[in-house]
XYZ file of C-alpha atoms in Angstrom:
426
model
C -139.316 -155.930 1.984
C -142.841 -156.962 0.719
C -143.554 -153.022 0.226
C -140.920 -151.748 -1.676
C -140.698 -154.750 -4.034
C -144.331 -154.335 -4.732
C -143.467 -150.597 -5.386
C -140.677 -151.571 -7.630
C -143.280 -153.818 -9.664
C -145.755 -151.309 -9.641
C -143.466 -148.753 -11.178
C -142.919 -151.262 -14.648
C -146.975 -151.825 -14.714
C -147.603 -147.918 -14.443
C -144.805 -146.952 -16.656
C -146.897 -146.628 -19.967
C -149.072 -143.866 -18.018
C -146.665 -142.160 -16.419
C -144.703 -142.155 -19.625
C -148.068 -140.232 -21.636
C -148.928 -138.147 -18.482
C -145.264 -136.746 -17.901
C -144.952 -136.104 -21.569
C -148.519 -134.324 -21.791
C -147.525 -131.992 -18.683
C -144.468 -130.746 -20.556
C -145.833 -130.401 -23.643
C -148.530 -128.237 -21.822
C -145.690 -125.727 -19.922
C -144.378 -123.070 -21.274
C -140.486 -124.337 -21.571
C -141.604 -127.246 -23.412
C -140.896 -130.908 -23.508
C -137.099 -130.556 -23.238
C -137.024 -131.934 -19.904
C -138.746 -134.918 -20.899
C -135.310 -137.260 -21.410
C -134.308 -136.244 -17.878
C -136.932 -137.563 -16.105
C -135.788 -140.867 -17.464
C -131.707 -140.918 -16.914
C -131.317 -140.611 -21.084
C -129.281 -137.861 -20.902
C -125.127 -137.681 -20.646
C -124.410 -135.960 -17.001
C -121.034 -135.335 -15.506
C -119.596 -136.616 -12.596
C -120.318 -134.192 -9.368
C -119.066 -134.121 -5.617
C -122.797 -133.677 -4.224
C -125.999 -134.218 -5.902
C -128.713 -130.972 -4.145
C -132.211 -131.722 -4.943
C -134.760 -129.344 -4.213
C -138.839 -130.370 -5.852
C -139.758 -127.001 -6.715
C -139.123 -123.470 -6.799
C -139.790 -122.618 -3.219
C -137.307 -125.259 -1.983
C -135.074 -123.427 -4.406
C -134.681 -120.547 -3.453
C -134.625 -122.084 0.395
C -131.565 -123.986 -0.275
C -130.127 -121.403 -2.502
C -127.921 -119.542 0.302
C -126.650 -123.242 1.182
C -125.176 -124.069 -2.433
C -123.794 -121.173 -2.814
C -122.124 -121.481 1.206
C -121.023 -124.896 -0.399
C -119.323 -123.286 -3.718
C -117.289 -120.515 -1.948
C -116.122 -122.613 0.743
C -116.319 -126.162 0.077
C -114.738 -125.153 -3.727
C -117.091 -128.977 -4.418
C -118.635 -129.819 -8.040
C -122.405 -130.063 -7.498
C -125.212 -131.101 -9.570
C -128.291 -129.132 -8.497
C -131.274 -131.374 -9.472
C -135.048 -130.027 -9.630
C -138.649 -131.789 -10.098
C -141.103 -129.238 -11.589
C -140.518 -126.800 -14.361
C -140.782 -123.848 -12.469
C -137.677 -124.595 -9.762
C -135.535 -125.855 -12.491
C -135.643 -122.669 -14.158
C -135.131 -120.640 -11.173
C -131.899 -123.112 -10.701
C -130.835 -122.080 -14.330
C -131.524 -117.928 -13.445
C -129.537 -118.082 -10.630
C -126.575 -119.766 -11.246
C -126.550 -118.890 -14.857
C -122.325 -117.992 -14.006
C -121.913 -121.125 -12.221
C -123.367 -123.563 -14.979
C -121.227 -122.051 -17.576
C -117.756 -122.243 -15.982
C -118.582 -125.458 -15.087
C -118.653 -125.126 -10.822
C -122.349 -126.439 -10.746
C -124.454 -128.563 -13.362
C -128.044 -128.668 -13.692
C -130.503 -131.444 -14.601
C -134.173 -133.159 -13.435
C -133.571 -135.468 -11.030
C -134.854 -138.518 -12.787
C -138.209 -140.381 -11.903
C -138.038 -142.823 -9.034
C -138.155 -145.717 -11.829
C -134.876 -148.013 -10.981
C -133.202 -148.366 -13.803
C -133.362 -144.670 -14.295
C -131.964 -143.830 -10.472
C -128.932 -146.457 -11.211
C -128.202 -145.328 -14.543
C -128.244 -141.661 -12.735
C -126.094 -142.542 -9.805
C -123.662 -144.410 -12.210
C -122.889 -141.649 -14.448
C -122.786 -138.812 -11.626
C -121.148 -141.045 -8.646
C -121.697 -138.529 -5.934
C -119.806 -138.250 -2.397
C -123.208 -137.775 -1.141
C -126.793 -136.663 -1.818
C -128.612 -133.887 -0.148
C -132.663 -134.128 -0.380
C -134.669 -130.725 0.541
C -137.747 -131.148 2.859
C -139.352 -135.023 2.628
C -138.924 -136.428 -0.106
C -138.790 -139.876 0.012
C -137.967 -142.075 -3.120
C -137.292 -145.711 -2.224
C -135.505 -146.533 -5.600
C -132.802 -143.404 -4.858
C -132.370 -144.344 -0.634
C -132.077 -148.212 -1.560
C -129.596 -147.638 -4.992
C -127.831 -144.759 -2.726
C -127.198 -146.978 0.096
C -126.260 -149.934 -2.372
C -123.671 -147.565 -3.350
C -122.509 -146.316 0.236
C -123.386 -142.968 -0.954
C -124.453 -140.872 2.409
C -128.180 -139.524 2.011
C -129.157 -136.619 4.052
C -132.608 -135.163 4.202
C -132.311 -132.134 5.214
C -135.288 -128.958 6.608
C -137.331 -132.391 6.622
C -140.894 -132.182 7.895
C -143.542 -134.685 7.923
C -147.168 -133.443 7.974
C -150.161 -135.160 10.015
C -151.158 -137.507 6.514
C -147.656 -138.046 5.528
C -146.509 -139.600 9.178
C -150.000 -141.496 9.468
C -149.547 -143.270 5.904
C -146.129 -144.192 6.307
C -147.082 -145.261 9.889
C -148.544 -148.040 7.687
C -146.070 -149.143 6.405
C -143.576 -148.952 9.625
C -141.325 -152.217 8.649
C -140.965 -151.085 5.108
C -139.813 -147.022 6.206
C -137.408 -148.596 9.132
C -135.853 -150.564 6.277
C -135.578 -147.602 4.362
C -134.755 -145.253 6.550
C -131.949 -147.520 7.978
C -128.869 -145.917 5.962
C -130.759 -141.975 5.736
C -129.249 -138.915 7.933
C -131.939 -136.764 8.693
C -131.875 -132.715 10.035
C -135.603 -132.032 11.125
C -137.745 -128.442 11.393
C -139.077 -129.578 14.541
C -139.025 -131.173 18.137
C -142.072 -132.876 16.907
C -140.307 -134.163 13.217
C -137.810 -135.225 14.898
C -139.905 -137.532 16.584
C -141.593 -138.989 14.218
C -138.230 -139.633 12.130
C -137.078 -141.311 14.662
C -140.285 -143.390 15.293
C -139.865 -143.953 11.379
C -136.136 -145.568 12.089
C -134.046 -142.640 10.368
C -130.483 -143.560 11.130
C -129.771 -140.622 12.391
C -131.951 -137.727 13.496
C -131.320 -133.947 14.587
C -133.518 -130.333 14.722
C -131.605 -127.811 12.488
C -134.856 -125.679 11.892
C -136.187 -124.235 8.717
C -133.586 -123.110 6.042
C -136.569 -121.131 4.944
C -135.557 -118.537 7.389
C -131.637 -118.275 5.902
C -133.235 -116.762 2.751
C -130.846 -113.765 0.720
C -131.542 -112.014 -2.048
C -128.945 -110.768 -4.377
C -129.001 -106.651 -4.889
C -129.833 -107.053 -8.185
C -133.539 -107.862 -7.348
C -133.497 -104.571 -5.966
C -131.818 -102.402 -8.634
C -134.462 -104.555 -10.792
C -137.595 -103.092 -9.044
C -136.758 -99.614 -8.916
C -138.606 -98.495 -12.240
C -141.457 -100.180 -11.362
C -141.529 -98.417 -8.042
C -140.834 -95.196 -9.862
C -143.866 -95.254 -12.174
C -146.624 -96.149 -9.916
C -149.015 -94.344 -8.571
C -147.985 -92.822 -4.894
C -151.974 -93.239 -3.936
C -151.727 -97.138 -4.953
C -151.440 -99.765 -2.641
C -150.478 -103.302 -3.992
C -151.671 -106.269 -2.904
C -150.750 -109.238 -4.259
C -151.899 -112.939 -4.176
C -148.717 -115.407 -4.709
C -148.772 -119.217 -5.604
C -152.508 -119.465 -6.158
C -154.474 -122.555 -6.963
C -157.416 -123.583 -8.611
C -160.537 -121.590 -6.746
C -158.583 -119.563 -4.920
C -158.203 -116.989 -7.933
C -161.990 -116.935 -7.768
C -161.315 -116.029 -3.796
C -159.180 -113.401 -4.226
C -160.739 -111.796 -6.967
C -164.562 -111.734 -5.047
C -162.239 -110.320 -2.111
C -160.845 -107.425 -4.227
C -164.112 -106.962 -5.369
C -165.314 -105.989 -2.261
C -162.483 -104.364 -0.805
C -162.387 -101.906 -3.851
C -165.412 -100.729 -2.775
C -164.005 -99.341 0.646
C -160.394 -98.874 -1.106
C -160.371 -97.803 -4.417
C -156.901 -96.903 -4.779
C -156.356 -101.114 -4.442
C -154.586 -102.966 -7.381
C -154.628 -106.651 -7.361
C -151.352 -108.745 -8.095
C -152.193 -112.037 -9.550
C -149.306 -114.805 -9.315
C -150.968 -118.352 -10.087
C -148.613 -121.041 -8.466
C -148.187 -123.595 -11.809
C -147.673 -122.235 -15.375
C -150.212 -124.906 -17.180
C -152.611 -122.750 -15.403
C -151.554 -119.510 -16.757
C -154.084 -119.261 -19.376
C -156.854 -120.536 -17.700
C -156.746 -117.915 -15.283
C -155.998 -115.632 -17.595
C -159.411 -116.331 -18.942
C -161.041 -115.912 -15.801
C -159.882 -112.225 -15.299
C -161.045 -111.159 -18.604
C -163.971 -112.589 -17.412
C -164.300 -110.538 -14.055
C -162.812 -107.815 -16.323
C -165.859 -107.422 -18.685
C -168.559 -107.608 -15.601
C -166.443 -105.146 -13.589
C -165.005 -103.078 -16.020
C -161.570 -103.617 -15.024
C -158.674 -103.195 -16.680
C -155.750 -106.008 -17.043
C -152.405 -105.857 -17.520
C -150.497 -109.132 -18.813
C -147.001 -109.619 -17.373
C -145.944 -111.654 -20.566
C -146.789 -109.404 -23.017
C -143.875 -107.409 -22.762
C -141.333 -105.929 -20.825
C -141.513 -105.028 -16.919
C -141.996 -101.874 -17.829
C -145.006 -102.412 -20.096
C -147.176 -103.342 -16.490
C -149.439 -100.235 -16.818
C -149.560 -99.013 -13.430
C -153.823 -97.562 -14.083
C -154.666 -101.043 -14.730
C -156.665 -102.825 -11.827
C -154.535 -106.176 -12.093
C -152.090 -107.305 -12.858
C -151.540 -111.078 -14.399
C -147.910 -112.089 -13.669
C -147.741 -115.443 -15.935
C -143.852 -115.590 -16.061
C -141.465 -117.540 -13.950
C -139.115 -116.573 -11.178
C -140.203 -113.694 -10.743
C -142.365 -113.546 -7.739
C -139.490 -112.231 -5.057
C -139.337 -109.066 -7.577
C -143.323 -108.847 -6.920
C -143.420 -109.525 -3.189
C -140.070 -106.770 -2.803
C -142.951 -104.775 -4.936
C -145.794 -104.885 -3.089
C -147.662 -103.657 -0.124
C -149.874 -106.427 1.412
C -149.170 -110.185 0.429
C -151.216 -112.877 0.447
C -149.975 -116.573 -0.014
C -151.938 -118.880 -1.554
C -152.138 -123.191 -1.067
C -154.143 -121.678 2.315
C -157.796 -120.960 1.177
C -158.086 -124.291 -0.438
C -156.750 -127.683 1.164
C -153.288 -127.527 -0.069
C -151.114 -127.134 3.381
C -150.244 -123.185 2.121
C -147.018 -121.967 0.711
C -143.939 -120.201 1.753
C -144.438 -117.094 3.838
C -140.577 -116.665 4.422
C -139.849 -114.998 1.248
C -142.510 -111.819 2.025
C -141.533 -111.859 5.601
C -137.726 -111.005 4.476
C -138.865 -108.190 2.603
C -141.155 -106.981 5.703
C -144.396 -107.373 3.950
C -147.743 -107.587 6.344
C -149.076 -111.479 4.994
C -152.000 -112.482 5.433
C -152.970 -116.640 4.799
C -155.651 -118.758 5.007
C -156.928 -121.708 6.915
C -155.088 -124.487 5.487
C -151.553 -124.092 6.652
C -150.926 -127.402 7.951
C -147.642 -127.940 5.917
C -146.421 -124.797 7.938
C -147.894 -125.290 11.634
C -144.557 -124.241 13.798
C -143.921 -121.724 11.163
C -146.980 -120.030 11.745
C -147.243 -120.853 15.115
C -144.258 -118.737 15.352
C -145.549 -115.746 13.561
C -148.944 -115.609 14.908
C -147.064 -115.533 18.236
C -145.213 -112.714 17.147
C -148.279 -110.745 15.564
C -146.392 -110.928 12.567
C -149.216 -112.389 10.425
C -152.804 -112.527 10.065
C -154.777 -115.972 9.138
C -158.674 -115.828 8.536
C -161.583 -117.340 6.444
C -162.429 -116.636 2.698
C -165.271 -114.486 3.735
C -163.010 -112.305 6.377
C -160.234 -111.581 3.392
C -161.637 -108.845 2.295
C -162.162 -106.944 5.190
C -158.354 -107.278 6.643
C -157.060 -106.516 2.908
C -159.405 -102.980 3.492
C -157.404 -102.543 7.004
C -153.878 -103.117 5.656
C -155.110 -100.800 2.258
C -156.054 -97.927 4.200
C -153.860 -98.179 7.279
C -149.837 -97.516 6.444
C -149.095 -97.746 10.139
C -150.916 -101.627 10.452
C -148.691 -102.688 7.576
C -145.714 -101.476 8.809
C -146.332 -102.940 12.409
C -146.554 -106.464 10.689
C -143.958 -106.110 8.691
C -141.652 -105.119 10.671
C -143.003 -108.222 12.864
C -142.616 -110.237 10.043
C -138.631 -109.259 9.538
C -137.886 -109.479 12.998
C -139.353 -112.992 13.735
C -137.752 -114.039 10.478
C -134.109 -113.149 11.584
C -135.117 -114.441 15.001
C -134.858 -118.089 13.540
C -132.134 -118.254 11.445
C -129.160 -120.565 11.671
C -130.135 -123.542 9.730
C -127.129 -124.101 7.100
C -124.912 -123.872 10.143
C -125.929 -126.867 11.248
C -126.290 -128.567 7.298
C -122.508 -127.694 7.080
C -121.186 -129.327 10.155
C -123.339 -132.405 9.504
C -122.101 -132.508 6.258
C -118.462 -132.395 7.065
C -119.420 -135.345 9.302
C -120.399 -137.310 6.368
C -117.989 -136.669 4.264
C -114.543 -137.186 6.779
């Protein structure tokens, strides 16, 4: 109890900085400060069966397939709530029809600062509240369970650090985690929920793997297709962070050398960032000679398919770029982030290649290793698989058709989210 009062406290003496960073951050993005109210509860929202929170735009699109499940079958009002820029405007591009007849709203969920969770929970008064992945906000589980609202975490995971800090504070989670439902990835989350004192804990697997894609996405992509090059192979680099654009670009580098008819796709993970890379590749472009194509300065169509890369500084549009390309390459894996999503390439039967760090995705990978469905090396070794998969058709197709199959292999996740549900709410 110690704990989360002392977090509580700590919230009011940090809540000057917070207030200056947040606002800084959105001033910096490209879709402005308009969120900024939200992340405070000083907005009007409506009343909604379920509140669905997903962080970013990966979790997103995972839970995607389950909202919409919910909306066709379920016929419930839900507010689907976001934390970064990037997945509430994916939210807002995909259920553009939804939000305006009313079916499903759209906000930020607010900070975990308590008065702006109760004055949140007051206005909406959900049945109950589905969290993607692990997050854990003490101010929404304690003002949720205040309220007998049911609180499911759902595709939860807890890495090494995550389990070994809250570990810590054991008396303070079992508290917390007292009133919480939990559906786990693994045999091995599972565990350590239940170590944690969830009240409840169960594997459903990864919703990751339920991913669709509407057939507009590929009735989107065929002019592209239709004005490239039929020598070029594409490889892109998705969700990048800071260094590992300076990775992939040395990588291309070499590979051109061996396979000139490479282009590089550029996708940097945060849009803050945007420029700043895009000031890197004009530097690489002057001592290389290459030639750069901007994605945001005009249409789709405006990509010119002789430059050498391509700078893709728009949002939600990396599925289009991944249905698009030849090899993929997903970044948060050559630098110590845990790596990103390699779900959404896999669906489109796309040979990936990652790097070292993917401790966020262990079974994951585990999995598609197994398979030969994916290949994971050093910064230094890049360059030489990207030459294999350039100049080898019948390589990429092997892995991505690995890829596909280990994908489908694991679905079966919302199953288990709907029955759960339907527990909670009888």
């Amino acid at each position: 109890m110690i704990v989360l009062t002392l977090y509580r406290l700590l919230w009011w003496v940090l809540l000057p900085i917070i207030i200056v960073t947040r606002l800084f951050r959105d001033w910096r993005s490209p879709l402005g400060v308009r969120s900024f109210l939200h992340r405070f509860g000083f907005h009007k929202l409506p009343a909604a069966d379920l509140v669905i929170h997903a962080v970013s735009l990966g979790e997103v699109r995972a839970v995607t397939p389950l909202v919409r499940r919910l909306l066709q079958e379920k016929q419930y009002s839900i507010l689907f709530t976001a934390t970064t820029l990037t997945g509430s405007d994916q939210i807002v591009r995909t259920f553009k029809k939804e939000i305006a007849s009313g079916a499903l709203y759209h906000s930020y969920l607010p900070l975990d600062f308590g008065p702006s969770v109760s004055r949140f929970l007051a206005q909406v008064k959900p049945k109950a509240i589905l969290i993607m992945e692990t997050e854990i906000w003490p101010n929404l589980i304690y003002q949720a369970g205040k309220r007998h609202i049911p609180l499911l975490i759902i595709s939860a995971c807890l890495s090494d650090r995550s389990y070994r800090r809250y570990q810590k504070i054991a008396p303070a989670m079992h508290r917390l985690l007292k009133s919480v439902d939990v559906l786990t990835q693994t045999d091995e989350d599972t565990l350590r929920f239940e170590v944690l004192g969830a009240k409840s804990v169960e594997r459903m697997g990864n919703i990751k793997y339920d991913l669709t894609v509407s057939d507009t996405l590929y009735q989107k992509v065929e002019p592209l297709v239709a004005q490239r090059s039929p020598r070029s192979i594409y490889w892109i680099a998705a969700s990048t962070h800071e260094e590992e654009e300076e990775i992939v670009v040395e990588a291309y580098i070499k590979a051109r050398r061996r396979a000139p008819h490479l282009k590089l796709i550029l996708v940097p993970r945060h849009p803050e960032r945007f420029q700043e890379v895009r000031y890197l590749l004009e530097e690489y472009a002057d001592a290389h000679d290459f030639k750069i194509s901007i994605r945001s300065e005009g249409d789709l169509l405006m990509l010119n398919p002789n430059a050498d890369i391509w700078l893709i500084d728009t949002l939600g549009e990396l599925l289009l770029f991944y249905l698009f390309a030849d090899i993929v390459t997903v970044g948060g894996s050559f630098v110590p982030i845990g790596g990103h999503n390699i779900l959404e390439p896999a669906y489109f039967a796309k040979p990936i290649i990652v790097g070292p760090h993917m401790e966020e995705n262990r079974e994951t990978l585990f999995n598609f290793l197994e398979s030969r469905a994916l290949i994971q090396v050093d910064a230094d070794q890049l360059a030489e698989v990207v030459i294999d998969f350039a100049n080898d058709p019948s390589l990429r197709e092997s892995y991505g058709a690995a890829a596909q199959k280990t994908m489908a292999q694991n679905q079966g996740a919302i199953e288990v989210v709907m029955a759960k549900l339907n527990e909670l709410l009888d």
